[in-house]
Short mmCIF file of C-alpha atoms in Angstrom, two decimals:
data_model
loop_
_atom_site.label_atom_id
_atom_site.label_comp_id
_atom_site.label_asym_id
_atom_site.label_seq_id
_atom_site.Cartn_x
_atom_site.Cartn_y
_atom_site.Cartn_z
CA UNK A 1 187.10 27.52 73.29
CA UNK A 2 186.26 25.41 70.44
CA UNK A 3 187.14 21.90 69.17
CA UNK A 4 185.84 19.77 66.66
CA UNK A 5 185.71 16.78 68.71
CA UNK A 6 183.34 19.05 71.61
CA UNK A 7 180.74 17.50 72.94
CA UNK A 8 177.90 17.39 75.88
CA UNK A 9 177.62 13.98 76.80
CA UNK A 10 175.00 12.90 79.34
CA UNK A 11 176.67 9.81 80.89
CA UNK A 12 180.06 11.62 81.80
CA UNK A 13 178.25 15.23 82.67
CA UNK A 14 180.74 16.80 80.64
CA UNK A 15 180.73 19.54 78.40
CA UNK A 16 183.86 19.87 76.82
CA UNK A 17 186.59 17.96 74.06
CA UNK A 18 185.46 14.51 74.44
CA UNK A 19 187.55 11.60 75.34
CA UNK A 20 189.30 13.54 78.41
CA UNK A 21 190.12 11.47 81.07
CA UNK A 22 188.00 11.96 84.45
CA UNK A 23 190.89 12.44 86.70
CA UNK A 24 193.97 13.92 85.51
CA UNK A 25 197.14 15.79 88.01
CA UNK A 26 197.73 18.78 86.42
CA UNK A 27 200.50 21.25 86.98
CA UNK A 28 199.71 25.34 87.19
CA UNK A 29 203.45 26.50 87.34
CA UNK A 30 204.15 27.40 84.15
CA UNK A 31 207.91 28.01 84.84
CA UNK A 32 210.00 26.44 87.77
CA UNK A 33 212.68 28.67 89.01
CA UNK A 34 215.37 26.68 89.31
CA UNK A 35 218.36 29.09 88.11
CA UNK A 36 220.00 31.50 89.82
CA UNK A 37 221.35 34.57 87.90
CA UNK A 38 224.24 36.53 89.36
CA UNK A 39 224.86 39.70 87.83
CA UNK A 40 228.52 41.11 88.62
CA UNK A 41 228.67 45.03 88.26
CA UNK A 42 229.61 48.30 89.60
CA UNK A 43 227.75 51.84 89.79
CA UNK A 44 230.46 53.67 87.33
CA UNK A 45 230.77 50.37 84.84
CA UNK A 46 230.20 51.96 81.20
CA UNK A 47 229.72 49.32 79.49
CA UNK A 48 227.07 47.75 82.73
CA UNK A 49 225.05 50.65 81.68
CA UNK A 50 225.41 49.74 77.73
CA UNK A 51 224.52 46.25 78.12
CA UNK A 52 221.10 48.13 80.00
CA UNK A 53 218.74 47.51 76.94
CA UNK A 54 219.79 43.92 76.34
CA UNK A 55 219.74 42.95 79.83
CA UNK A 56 216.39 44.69 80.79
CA UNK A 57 214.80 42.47 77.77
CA UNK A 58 216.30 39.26 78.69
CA UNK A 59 215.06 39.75 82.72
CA UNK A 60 211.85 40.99 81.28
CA UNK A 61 211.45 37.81 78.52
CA UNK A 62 212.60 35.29 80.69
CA UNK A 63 212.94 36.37 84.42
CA UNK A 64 210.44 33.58 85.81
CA UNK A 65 213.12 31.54 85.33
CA UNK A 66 215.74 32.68 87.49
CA UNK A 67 215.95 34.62 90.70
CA UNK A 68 217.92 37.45 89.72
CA UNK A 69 220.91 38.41 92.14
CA UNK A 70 222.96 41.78 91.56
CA UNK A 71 226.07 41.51 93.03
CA UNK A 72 229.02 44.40 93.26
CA UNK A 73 232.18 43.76 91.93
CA UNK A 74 234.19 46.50 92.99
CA UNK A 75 235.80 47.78 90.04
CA UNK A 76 237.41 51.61 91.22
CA UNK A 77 238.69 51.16 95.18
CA UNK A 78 240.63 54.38 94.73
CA UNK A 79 243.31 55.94 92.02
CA UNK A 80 246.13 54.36 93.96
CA UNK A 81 247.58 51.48 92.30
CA UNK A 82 244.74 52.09 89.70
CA UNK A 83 245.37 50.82 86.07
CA UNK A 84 243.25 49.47 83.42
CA UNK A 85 246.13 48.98 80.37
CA UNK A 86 243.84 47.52 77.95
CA UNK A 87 241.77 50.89 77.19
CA UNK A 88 244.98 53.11 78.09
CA UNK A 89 244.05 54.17 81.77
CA UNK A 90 245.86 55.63 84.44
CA UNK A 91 244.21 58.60 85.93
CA UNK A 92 241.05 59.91 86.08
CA UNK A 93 241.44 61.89 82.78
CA UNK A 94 242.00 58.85 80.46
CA UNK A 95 238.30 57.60 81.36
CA UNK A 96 236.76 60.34 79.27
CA UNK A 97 237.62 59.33 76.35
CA UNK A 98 236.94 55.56 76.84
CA UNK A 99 233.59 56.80 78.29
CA UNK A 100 232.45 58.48 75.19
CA UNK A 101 233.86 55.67 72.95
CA UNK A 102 231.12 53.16 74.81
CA UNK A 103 228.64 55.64 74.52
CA UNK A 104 228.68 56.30 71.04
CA UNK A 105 228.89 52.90 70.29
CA UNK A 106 225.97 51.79 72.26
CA UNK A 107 223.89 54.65 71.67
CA UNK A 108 222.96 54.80 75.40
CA UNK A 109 224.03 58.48 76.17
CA UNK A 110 227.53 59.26 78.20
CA UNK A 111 228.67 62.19 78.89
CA UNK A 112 231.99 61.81 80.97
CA UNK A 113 233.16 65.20 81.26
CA UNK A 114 233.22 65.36 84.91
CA UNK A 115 236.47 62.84 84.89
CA UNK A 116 238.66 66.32 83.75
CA UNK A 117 235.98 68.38 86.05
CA UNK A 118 235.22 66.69 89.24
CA UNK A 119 236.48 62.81 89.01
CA UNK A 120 234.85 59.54 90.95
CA UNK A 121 237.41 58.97 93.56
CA UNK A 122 235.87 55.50 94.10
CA UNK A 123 232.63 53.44 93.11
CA UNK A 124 232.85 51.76 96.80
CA UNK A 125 230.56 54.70 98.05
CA UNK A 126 227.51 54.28 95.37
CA UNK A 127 228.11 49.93 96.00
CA UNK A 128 228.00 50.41 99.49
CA UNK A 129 224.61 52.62 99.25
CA UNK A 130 223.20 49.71 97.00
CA UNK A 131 223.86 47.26 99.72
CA UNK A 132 222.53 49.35 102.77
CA UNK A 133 219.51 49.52 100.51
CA UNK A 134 219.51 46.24 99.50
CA UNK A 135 219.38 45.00 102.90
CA UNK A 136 216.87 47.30 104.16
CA UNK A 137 214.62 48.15 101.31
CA UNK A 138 214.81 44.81 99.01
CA UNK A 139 213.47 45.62 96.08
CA UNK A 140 215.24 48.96 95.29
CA UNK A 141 218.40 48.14 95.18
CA UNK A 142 217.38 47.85 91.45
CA UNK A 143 215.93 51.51 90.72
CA UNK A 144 218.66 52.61 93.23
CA UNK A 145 221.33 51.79 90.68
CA UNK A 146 219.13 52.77 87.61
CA UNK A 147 219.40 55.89 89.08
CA UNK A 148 222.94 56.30 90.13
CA UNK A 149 223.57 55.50 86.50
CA UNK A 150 221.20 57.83 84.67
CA UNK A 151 223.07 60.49 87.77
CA UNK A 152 226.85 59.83 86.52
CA UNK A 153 226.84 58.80 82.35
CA UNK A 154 223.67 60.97 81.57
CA UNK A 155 223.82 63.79 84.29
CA UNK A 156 227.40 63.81 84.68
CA UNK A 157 227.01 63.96 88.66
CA UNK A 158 229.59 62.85 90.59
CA UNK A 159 228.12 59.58 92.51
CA UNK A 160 230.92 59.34 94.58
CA UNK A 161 230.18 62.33 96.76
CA UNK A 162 227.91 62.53 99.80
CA UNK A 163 224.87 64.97 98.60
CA UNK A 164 224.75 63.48 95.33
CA UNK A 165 223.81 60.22 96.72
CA UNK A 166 221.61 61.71 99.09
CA UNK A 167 219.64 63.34 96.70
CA UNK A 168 219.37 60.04 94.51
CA UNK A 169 218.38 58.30 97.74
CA UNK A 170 215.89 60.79 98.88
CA UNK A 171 213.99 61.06 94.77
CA UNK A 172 213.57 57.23 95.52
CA UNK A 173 210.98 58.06 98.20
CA UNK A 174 213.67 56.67 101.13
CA UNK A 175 215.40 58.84 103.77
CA UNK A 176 218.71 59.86 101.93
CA UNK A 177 220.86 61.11 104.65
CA UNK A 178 219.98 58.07 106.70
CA UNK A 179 221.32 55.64 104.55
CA UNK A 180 224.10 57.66 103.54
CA UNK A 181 225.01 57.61 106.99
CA UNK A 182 224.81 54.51 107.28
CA UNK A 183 226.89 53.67 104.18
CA UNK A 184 230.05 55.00 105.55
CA UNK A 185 229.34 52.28 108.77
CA UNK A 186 231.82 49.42 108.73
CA UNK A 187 228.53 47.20 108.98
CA UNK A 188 228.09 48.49 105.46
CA UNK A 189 231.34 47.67 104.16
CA UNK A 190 231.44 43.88 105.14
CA UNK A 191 228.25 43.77 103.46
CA UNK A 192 230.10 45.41 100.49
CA UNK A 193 233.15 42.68 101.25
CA UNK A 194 230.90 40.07 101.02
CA UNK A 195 229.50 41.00 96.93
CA UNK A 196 233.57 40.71 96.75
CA UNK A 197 234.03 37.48 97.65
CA UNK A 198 230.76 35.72 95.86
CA UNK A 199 231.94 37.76 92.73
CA UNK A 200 235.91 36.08 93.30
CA UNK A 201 233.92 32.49 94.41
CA UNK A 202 232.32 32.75 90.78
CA UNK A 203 235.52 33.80 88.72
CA UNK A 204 234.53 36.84 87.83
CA UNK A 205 237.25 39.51 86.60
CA UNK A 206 235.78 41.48 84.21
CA UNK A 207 231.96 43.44 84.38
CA UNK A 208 229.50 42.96 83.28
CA UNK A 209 229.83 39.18 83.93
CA UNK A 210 226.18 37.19 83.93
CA UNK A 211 226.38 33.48 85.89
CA UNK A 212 223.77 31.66 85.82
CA UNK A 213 223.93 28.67 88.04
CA UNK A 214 221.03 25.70 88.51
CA UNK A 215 220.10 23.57 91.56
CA UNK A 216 222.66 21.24 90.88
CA UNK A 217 225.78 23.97 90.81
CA UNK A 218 226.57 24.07 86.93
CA UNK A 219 226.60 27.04 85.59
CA UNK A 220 227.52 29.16 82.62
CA UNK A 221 229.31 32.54 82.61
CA UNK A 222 228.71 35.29 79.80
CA UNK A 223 231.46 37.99 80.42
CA UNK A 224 231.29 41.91 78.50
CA UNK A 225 227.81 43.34 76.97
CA UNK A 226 226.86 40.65 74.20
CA UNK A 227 223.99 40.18 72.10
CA UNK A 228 220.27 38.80 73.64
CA UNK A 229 220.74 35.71 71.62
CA UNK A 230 223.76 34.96 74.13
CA UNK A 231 221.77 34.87 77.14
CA UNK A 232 219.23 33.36 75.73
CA UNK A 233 221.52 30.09 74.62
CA UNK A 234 223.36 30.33 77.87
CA UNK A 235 220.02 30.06 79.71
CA UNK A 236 218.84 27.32 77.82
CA UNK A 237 222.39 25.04 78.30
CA UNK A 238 221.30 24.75 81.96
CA UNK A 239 217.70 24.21 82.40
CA UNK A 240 216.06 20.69 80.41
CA UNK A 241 213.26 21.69 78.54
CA UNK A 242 213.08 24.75 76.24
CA UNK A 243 212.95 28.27 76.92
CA UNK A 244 210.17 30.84 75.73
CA UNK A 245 209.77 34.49 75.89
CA UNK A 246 206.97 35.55 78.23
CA UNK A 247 205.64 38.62 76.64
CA UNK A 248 206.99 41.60 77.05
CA UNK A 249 205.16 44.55 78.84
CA UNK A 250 203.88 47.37 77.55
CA UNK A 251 206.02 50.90 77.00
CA UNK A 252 203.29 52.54 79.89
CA UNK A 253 204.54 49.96 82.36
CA UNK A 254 208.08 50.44 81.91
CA UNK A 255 207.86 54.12 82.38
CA UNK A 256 206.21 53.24 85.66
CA UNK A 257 209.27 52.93 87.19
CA UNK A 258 210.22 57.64 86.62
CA UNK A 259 213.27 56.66 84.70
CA UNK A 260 214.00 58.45 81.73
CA UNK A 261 213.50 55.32 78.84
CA UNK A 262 216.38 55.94 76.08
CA UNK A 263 215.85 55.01 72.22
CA UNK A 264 218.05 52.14 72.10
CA UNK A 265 216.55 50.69 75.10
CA UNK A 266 212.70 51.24 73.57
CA UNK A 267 214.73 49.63 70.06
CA UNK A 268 215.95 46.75 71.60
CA UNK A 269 212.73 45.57 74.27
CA UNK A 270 210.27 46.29 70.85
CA UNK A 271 212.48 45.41 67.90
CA UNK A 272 212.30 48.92 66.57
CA UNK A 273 213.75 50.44 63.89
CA UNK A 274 215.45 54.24 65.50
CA UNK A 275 213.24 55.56 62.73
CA UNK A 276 210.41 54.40 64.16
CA UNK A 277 210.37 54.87 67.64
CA UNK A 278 209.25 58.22 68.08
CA UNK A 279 206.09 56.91 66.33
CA UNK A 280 205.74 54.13 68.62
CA UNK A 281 206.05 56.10 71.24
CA UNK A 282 202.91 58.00 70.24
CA UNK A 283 200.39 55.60 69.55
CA UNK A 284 201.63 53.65 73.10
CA UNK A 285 201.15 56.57 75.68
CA UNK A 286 198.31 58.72 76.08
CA UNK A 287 198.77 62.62 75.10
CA UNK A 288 199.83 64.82 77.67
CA UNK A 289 201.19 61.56 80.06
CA UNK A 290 204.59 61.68 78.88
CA UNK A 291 207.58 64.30 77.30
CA UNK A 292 209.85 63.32 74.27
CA UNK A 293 213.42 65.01 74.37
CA UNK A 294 216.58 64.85 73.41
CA UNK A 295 220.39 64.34 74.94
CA UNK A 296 223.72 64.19 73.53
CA UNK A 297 221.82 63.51 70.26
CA UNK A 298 219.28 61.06 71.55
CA UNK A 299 215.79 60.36 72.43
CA UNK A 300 214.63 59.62 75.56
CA UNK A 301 211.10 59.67 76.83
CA UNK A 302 209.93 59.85 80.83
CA UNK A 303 206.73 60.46 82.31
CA UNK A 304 205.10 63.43 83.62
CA UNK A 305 203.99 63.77 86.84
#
Protein backbone atom coordinates (compact mmCIF):
# COMPACT_ATOMS: atom_id res chain seq x y z
CA UNK A 1 0.00 0.00 0.00
CA UNK A 2 1.62 3.19 -0.68
CA UNK A 3 0.57 6.86 -1.15
CA UNK A 4 2.31 9.93 -1.27
CA UNK A 5 0.10 11.72 0.99
CA UNK A 6 0.75 8.53 3.92
CA UNK A 7 1.23 9.47 7.05
CA UNK A 8 1.37 8.44 11.00
CA UNK A 9 -0.18 11.10 12.74
CA UNK A 10 -0.28 11.10 16.55
CA UNK A 11 -3.48 13.09 17.23
CA UNK A 12 -5.80 10.89 14.93
CA UNK A 13 -3.82 7.36 15.77
CA UNK A 14 -3.77 6.72 12.25
CA UNK A 15 -1.44 5.25 10.04
CA UNK A 16 -2.55 5.48 6.71
CA UNK A 17 -3.42 8.26 3.52
CA UNK A 18 -4.06 11.25 5.52
CA UNK A 19 -7.10 13.35 5.43
CA UNK A 20 -9.56 10.16 5.65
CA UNK A 21 -12.50 10.80 7.38
CA UNK A 22 -12.93 8.99 10.94
CA UNK A 23 -16.19 7.42 10.23
CA UNK A 24 -17.12 6.44 6.87
CA UNK A 25 -20.25 3.50 5.73
CA UNK A 26 -18.65 1.49 3.46
CA UNK A 27 -20.10 -1.12 1.18
CA UNK A 28 -18.25 -4.83 0.73
CA UNK A 29 -20.58 -6.14 -2.13
CA UNK A 30 -18.79 -5.58 -4.95
CA UNK A 31 -21.66 -6.63 -7.34
CA UNK A 32 -25.49 -6.63 -6.46
CA UNK A 33 -27.38 -9.31 -8.18
CA UNK A 34 -30.14 -7.81 -9.33
CA UNK A 35 -30.67 -9.60 -12.89
CA UNK A 36 -32.06 -12.60 -13.60
CA UNK A 37 -30.76 -14.58 -16.66
CA UNK A 38 -33.02 -17.13 -18.30
CA UNK A 39 -31.42 -19.33 -20.61
CA UNK A 40 -34.00 -21.14 -23.08
CA UNK A 41 -32.53 -24.51 -24.50
CA UNK A 42 -32.88 -28.07 -25.21
CA UNK A 43 -30.46 -31.23 -24.74
CA UNK A 44 -30.22 -31.93 -28.76
CA UNK A 45 -30.04 -27.90 -29.69
CA UNK A 46 -26.84 -27.69 -32.10
CA UNK A 47 -26.35 -24.55 -32.14
CA UNK A 48 -27.03 -24.42 -27.73
CA UNK A 49 -23.95 -26.45 -27.78
CA UNK A 50 -22.08 -23.92 -30.35
CA UNK A 51 -22.90 -20.92 -28.50
CA UNK A 52 -21.00 -23.24 -25.38
CA UNK A 53 -17.66 -21.21 -25.54
CA UNK A 54 -19.27 -17.79 -25.68
CA UNK A 55 -21.73 -18.45 -23.10
CA UNK A 56 -19.36 -20.26 -20.59
CA UNK A 57 -17.14 -16.85 -20.82
CA UNK A 58 -19.87 -14.46 -20.39
CA UNK A 59 -21.33 -16.60 -17.02
CA UNK A 60 -17.74 -16.91 -16.03
CA UNK A 61 -16.85 -12.83 -16.66
CA UNK A 62 -19.87 -11.58 -15.37
CA UNK A 63 -22.05 -14.21 -13.48
CA UNK A 64 -22.11 -12.19 -10.03
CA UNK A 65 -24.41 -10.30 -11.68
CA UNK A 66 -27.20 -12.41 -12.44
CA UNK A 67 -28.67 -15.57 -11.04
CA UNK A 68 -28.47 -17.78 -13.85
CA UNK A 69 -31.74 -19.87 -14.65
CA UNK A 70 -31.66 -22.74 -17.42
CA UNK A 71 -34.86 -23.31 -18.58
CA UNK A 72 -36.08 -26.16 -21.32
CA UNK A 73 -37.70 -25.17 -24.24
CA UNK A 74 -38.83 -28.20 -25.74
CA UNK A 75 -37.70 -28.13 -29.15
CA UNK A 76 -38.25 -32.17 -30.58
CA UNK A 77 -41.76 -33.59 -28.79
CA UNK A 78 -41.73 -36.37 -31.35
CA UNK A 79 -41.40 -36.72 -35.43
CA UNK A 80 -45.14 -36.31 -35.73
CA UNK A 81 -46.13 -33.08 -37.04
CA UNK A 82 -42.30 -32.33 -36.89
CA UNK A 83 -40.94 -29.62 -39.34
CA UNK A 84 -38.27 -27.13 -39.19
CA UNK A 85 -38.58 -25.51 -43.07
CA UNK A 86 -35.98 -23.01 -42.63
CA UNK A 87 -32.88 -25.59 -42.59
CA UNK A 88 -34.94 -28.15 -44.89
CA UNK A 89 -36.19 -30.67 -42.13
CA UNK A 90 -38.62 -33.25 -42.08
CA UNK A 91 -37.35 -36.47 -40.77
CA UNK A 92 -34.76 -37.55 -38.80
CA UNK A 93 -32.30 -37.89 -41.77
CA UNK A 94 -32.31 -34.17 -42.83
CA UNK A 95 -30.70 -33.26 -39.29
CA UNK A 96 -27.37 -34.71 -40.32
CA UNK A 97 -26.51 -32.56 -42.55
CA UNK A 98 -27.64 -29.36 -40.71
CA UNK A 99 -25.75 -30.93 -37.73
CA UNK A 100 -22.44 -31.01 -39.41
CA UNK A 101 -23.03 -27.58 -41.09
CA UNK A 102 -23.11 -26.01 -37.24
CA UNK A 103 -20.33 -27.96 -36.37
CA UNK A 104 -17.98 -27.03 -38.84
CA UNK A 105 -18.83 -23.66 -38.54
CA UNK A 106 -18.38 -23.37 -34.88
CA UNK A 107 -15.56 -25.57 -34.59
CA UNK A 108 -17.16 -27.29 -31.54
CA UNK A 109 -17.12 -30.99 -32.82
CA UNK A 110 -20.57 -32.77 -34.18
CA UNK A 111 -20.79 -35.76 -35.35
CA UNK A 112 -24.55 -36.52 -36.25
CA UNK A 113 -24.38 -39.74 -37.82
CA UNK A 114 -26.63 -41.50 -35.54
CA UNK A 115 -29.78 -39.40 -37.15
CA UNK A 116 -29.41 -42.14 -40.41
CA UNK A 117 -28.23 -44.85 -37.59
CA UNK A 118 -30.25 -44.70 -34.50
CA UNK A 119 -32.34 -41.19 -34.47
CA UNK A 120 -33.53 -39.02 -31.15
CA UNK A 121 -37.15 -39.80 -31.10
CA UNK A 122 -37.59 -36.84 -28.70
CA UNK A 123 -35.41 -34.39 -26.48
CA UNK A 124 -38.43 -34.52 -23.77
CA UNK A 125 -36.57 -37.58 -22.15
CA UNK A 126 -32.91 -35.86 -21.63
CA UNK A 127 -35.22 -32.27 -20.43
CA UNK A 128 -37.14 -34.24 -18.22
CA UNK A 129 -33.84 -35.93 -16.59
CA UNK A 130 -32.46 -32.25 -16.25
CA UNK A 131 -35.45 -31.29 -14.26
CA UNK A 132 -35.68 -34.44 -11.92
CA UNK A 133 -32.09 -33.43 -11.30
CA UNK A 134 -32.60 -30.05 -11.05
CA UNK A 135 -35.05 -30.43 -8.40
CA UNK A 136 -33.25 -32.90 -6.44
CA UNK A 137 -29.61 -32.30 -6.94
CA UNK A 138 -29.48 -28.30 -7.65
CA UNK A 139 -26.44 -27.67 -8.83
CA UNK A 140 -26.05 -30.40 -11.52
CA UNK A 141 -28.48 -29.79 -13.60
CA UNK A 142 -25.57 -27.83 -15.23
CA UNK A 143 -22.82 -30.72 -15.70
CA UNK A 144 -25.92 -32.95 -16.30
CA UNK A 145 -26.51 -31.24 -19.61
CA UNK A 146 -22.71 -30.65 -20.32
CA UNK A 147 -22.74 -34.10 -20.43
CA UNK A 148 -25.74 -35.13 -22.36
CA UNK A 149 -24.21 -32.84 -24.95
CA UNK A 150 -20.60 -34.00 -25.10
CA UNK A 151 -22.92 -37.85 -25.15
CA UNK A 152 -25.04 -36.91 -28.45
CA UNK A 153 -22.81 -34.15 -30.87
CA UNK A 154 -19.35 -35.58 -29.74
CA UNK A 155 -20.16 -39.31 -28.86
CA UNK A 156 -22.91 -39.70 -31.14
CA UNK A 157 -25.05 -41.55 -28.32
CA UNK A 158 -28.45 -41.55 -28.58
CA UNK A 159 -29.73 -39.39 -25.38
CA UNK A 160 -33.07 -40.23 -25.95
CA UNK A 161 -32.87 -43.83 -24.84
CA UNK A 162 -33.08 -45.23 -21.31
CA UNK A 163 -29.34 -46.73 -20.61
CA UNK A 164 -27.75 -43.94 -22.25
CA UNK A 165 -29.08 -41.59 -19.78
CA UNK A 166 -28.48 -43.85 -17.09
CA UNK A 167 -25.04 -44.15 -17.71
CA UNK A 168 -24.64 -40.21 -18.02
CA UNK A 169 -26.54 -40.02 -14.74
CA UNK A 170 -24.63 -42.62 -12.93
CA UNK A 171 -20.65 -40.96 -14.33
CA UNK A 172 -22.15 -37.83 -12.49
CA UNK A 173 -21.69 -39.61 -9.14
CA UNK A 174 -25.89 -39.81 -8.75
CA UNK A 175 -27.99 -43.00 -8.86
CA UNK A 176 -28.83 -43.28 -12.68
CA UNK A 177 -31.60 -45.72 -12.78
CA UNK A 178 -33.30 -43.85 -9.98
CA UNK A 179 -33.75 -40.79 -11.65
CA UNK A 180 -34.39 -42.31 -14.83
CA UNK A 181 -37.18 -43.83 -13.22
CA UNK A 182 -38.29 -41.17 -12.03
CA UNK A 183 -38.13 -39.16 -15.28
CA UNK A 184 -40.75 -41.12 -16.99
CA UNK A 185 -43.18 -40.07 -13.64
CA UNK A 186 -45.89 -37.62 -14.63
CA UNK A 187 -44.50 -35.56 -11.53
CA UNK A 188 -41.56 -35.15 -13.86
CA UNK A 189 -43.34 -34.01 -16.78
CA UNK A 190 -45.33 -31.05 -15.16
CA UNK A 191 -42.07 -30.05 -13.97
CA UNK A 192 -40.97 -30.31 -17.66
CA UNK A 193 -44.53 -28.35 -18.57
CA UNK A 194 -43.71 -25.79 -16.41
CA UNK A 195 -39.87 -24.76 -18.33
CA UNK A 196 -42.73 -24.64 -21.25
CA UNK A 197 -44.73 -22.16 -20.09
CA UNK A 198 -41.92 -19.62 -18.46
CA UNK A 199 -40.11 -20.14 -21.89
CA UNK A 200 -43.85 -19.10 -23.86
CA UNK A 201 -44.37 -16.25 -20.74
CA UNK A 202 -40.91 -14.81 -22.04
CA UNK A 203 -41.53 -15.01 -25.93
CA UNK A 204 -39.22 -17.29 -26.65
CA UNK A 205 -39.46 -19.29 -30.11
CA UNK A 206 -36.26 -19.92 -31.18
CA UNK A 207 -32.99 -21.54 -28.91
CA UNK A 208 -30.74 -20.50 -27.75
CA UNK A 209 -32.69 -17.42 -26.52
CA UNK A 210 -30.80 -15.44 -23.39
CA UNK A 211 -33.44 -12.99 -21.22
CA UNK A 212 -32.18 -11.19 -18.92
CA UNK A 213 -34.71 -9.49 -16.76
CA UNK A 214 -33.98 -6.88 -13.58
CA UNK A 215 -35.95 -6.26 -10.34
CA UNK A 216 -38.14 -4.01 -11.96
CA UNK A 217 -39.36 -6.59 -14.96
CA UNK A 218 -37.47 -5.02 -18.07
CA UNK A 219 -35.63 -7.09 -19.79
CA UNK A 220 -33.71 -7.74 -22.96
CA UNK A 221 -33.80 -10.86 -25.17
CA UNK A 222 -30.69 -12.05 -27.33
CA UNK A 223 -32.08 -14.89 -29.63
CA UNK A 224 -29.41 -17.56 -31.84
CA UNK A 225 -25.52 -17.97 -30.77
CA UNK A 226 -24.06 -14.29 -31.15
CA UNK A 227 -20.90 -12.80 -30.36
CA UNK A 228 -19.71 -12.04 -26.35
CA UNK A 229 -19.86 -8.41 -27.14
CA UNK A 230 -23.80 -9.00 -27.43
CA UNK A 231 -24.29 -10.13 -24.04
CA UNK A 232 -22.15 -8.02 -22.74
CA UNK A 233 -24.21 -4.73 -24.19
CA UNK A 234 -27.44 -6.47 -23.43
CA UNK A 235 -26.31 -6.86 -19.79
CA UNK A 236 -25.26 -3.51 -19.44
CA UNK A 237 -28.85 -1.87 -21.00
CA UNK A 238 -30.45 -3.16 -17.77
CA UNK A 239 -28.36 -2.68 -14.79
CA UNK A 240 -27.20 1.44 -13.95
CA UNK A 241 -23.71 1.52 -13.46
CA UNK A 242 -21.11 -0.20 -15.67
CA UNK A 243 -20.23 -3.65 -16.12
CA UNK A 244 -16.64 -5.28 -15.64
CA UNK A 245 -15.18 -8.60 -16.27
CA UNK A 246 -14.30 -10.43 -13.06
CA UNK A 247 -11.31 -12.42 -14.00
CA UNK A 248 -11.49 -15.34 -15.52
CA UNK A 249 -10.29 -18.68 -13.88
CA UNK A 250 -7.60 -20.57 -14.60
CA UNK A 251 -7.55 -23.59 -17.44
CA UNK A 252 -6.85 -26.19 -14.08
CA UNK A 253 -10.15 -25.04 -12.65
CA UNK A 254 -12.20 -25.46 -15.58
CA UNK A 255 -11.07 -28.96 -16.14
CA UNK A 256 -12.24 -29.52 -12.59
CA UNK A 257 -15.45 -30.08 -13.68
CA UNK A 258 -14.13 -34.10 -16.02
CA UNK A 259 -15.44 -32.54 -19.16
CA UNK A 260 -13.50 -32.87 -22.10
CA UNK A 261 -12.44 -28.77 -22.76
CA UNK A 262 -12.54 -28.26 -26.77
CA UNK A 263 -10.10 -25.70 -28.64
CA UNK A 264 -12.58 -23.20 -29.48
CA UNK A 265 -13.87 -23.13 -26.07
CA UNK A 266 -10.02 -22.75 -24.49
CA UNK A 267 -9.84 -19.87 -27.77
CA UNK A 268 -12.65 -18.03 -26.82
CA UNK A 269 -12.44 -17.98 -22.49
CA UNK A 270 -8.34 -16.99 -23.16
CA UNK A 271 -8.37 -15.01 -26.41
CA UNK A 272 -6.21 -17.57 -28.12
CA UNK A 273 -5.05 -17.83 -31.31
CA UNK A 274 -5.93 -22.03 -32.52
CA UNK A 275 -2.20 -21.89 -33.12
CA UNK A 276 -1.49 -21.32 -29.87
CA UNK A 277 -3.45 -23.27 -27.71
CA UNK A 278 -1.78 -26.41 -27.56
CA UNK A 279 1.08 -24.29 -26.10
CA UNK A 280 -1.05 -22.79 -23.59
CA UNK A 281 -2.21 -25.73 -22.65
CA UNK A 282 1.28 -26.82 -21.61
CA UNK A 283 2.65 -24.23 -19.62
CA UNK A 284 -1.09 -24.11 -17.64
CA UNK A 285 -1.34 -27.84 -16.43
CA UNK A 286 1.16 -29.79 -14.76
CA UNK A 287 2.79 -32.88 -16.80
CA UNK A 288 1.21 -36.04 -16.49
CA UNK A 289 -2.35 -34.24 -14.99
CA UNK A 290 -3.98 -34.02 -18.20
CA UNK A 291 -4.20 -35.82 -22.06
CA UNK A 292 -4.26 -33.73 -25.37
CA UNK A 293 -6.26 -35.49 -28.30
CA UNK A 294 -7.95 -35.08 -31.11
CA UNK A 295 -11.76 -35.51 -32.67
CA UNK A 296 -13.29 -34.93 -35.90
CA UNK A 297 -10.16 -32.78 -36.50
CA UNK A 298 -10.01 -31.01 -33.18
CA UNK A 299 -8.34 -30.59 -29.95
CA UNK A 300 -9.71 -31.25 -26.88
CA UNK A 301 -7.99 -31.66 -23.58
CA UNK A 302 -9.58 -33.52 -20.19
CA UNK A 303 -8.03 -34.54 -17.14
CA UNK A 304 -6.67 -37.70 -15.96
CA UNK A 305 -7.76 -39.36 -13.17
Amino acid sequence: MTDSNMMCDLETGVCGVAGEDPMQVIDLNQVETKVTLYYVTDPICSHCWALEPVLNRFIQEYGPYFDLKIVMGGLLPSWKGFSDGGNGIQKPADVAGHWKEVGEHSRMPIDGSLWHTNPVLSSYPPSRVFKVIQSKHEGREGDFLRSAREAVFVSNLNIGEEEVLITIVDQLGLDGRQIVEEAELESAQDLLDEDFRVSARLGVRGFPSLVMVNEENKGVKVVGAKALDTYVQALQQIIPHPVTPKLRPGLSRLLKSGHKLFSKEIEVMYGLAEDKVEAFIDSELPKGAYRVQHIMNELYVEKLG
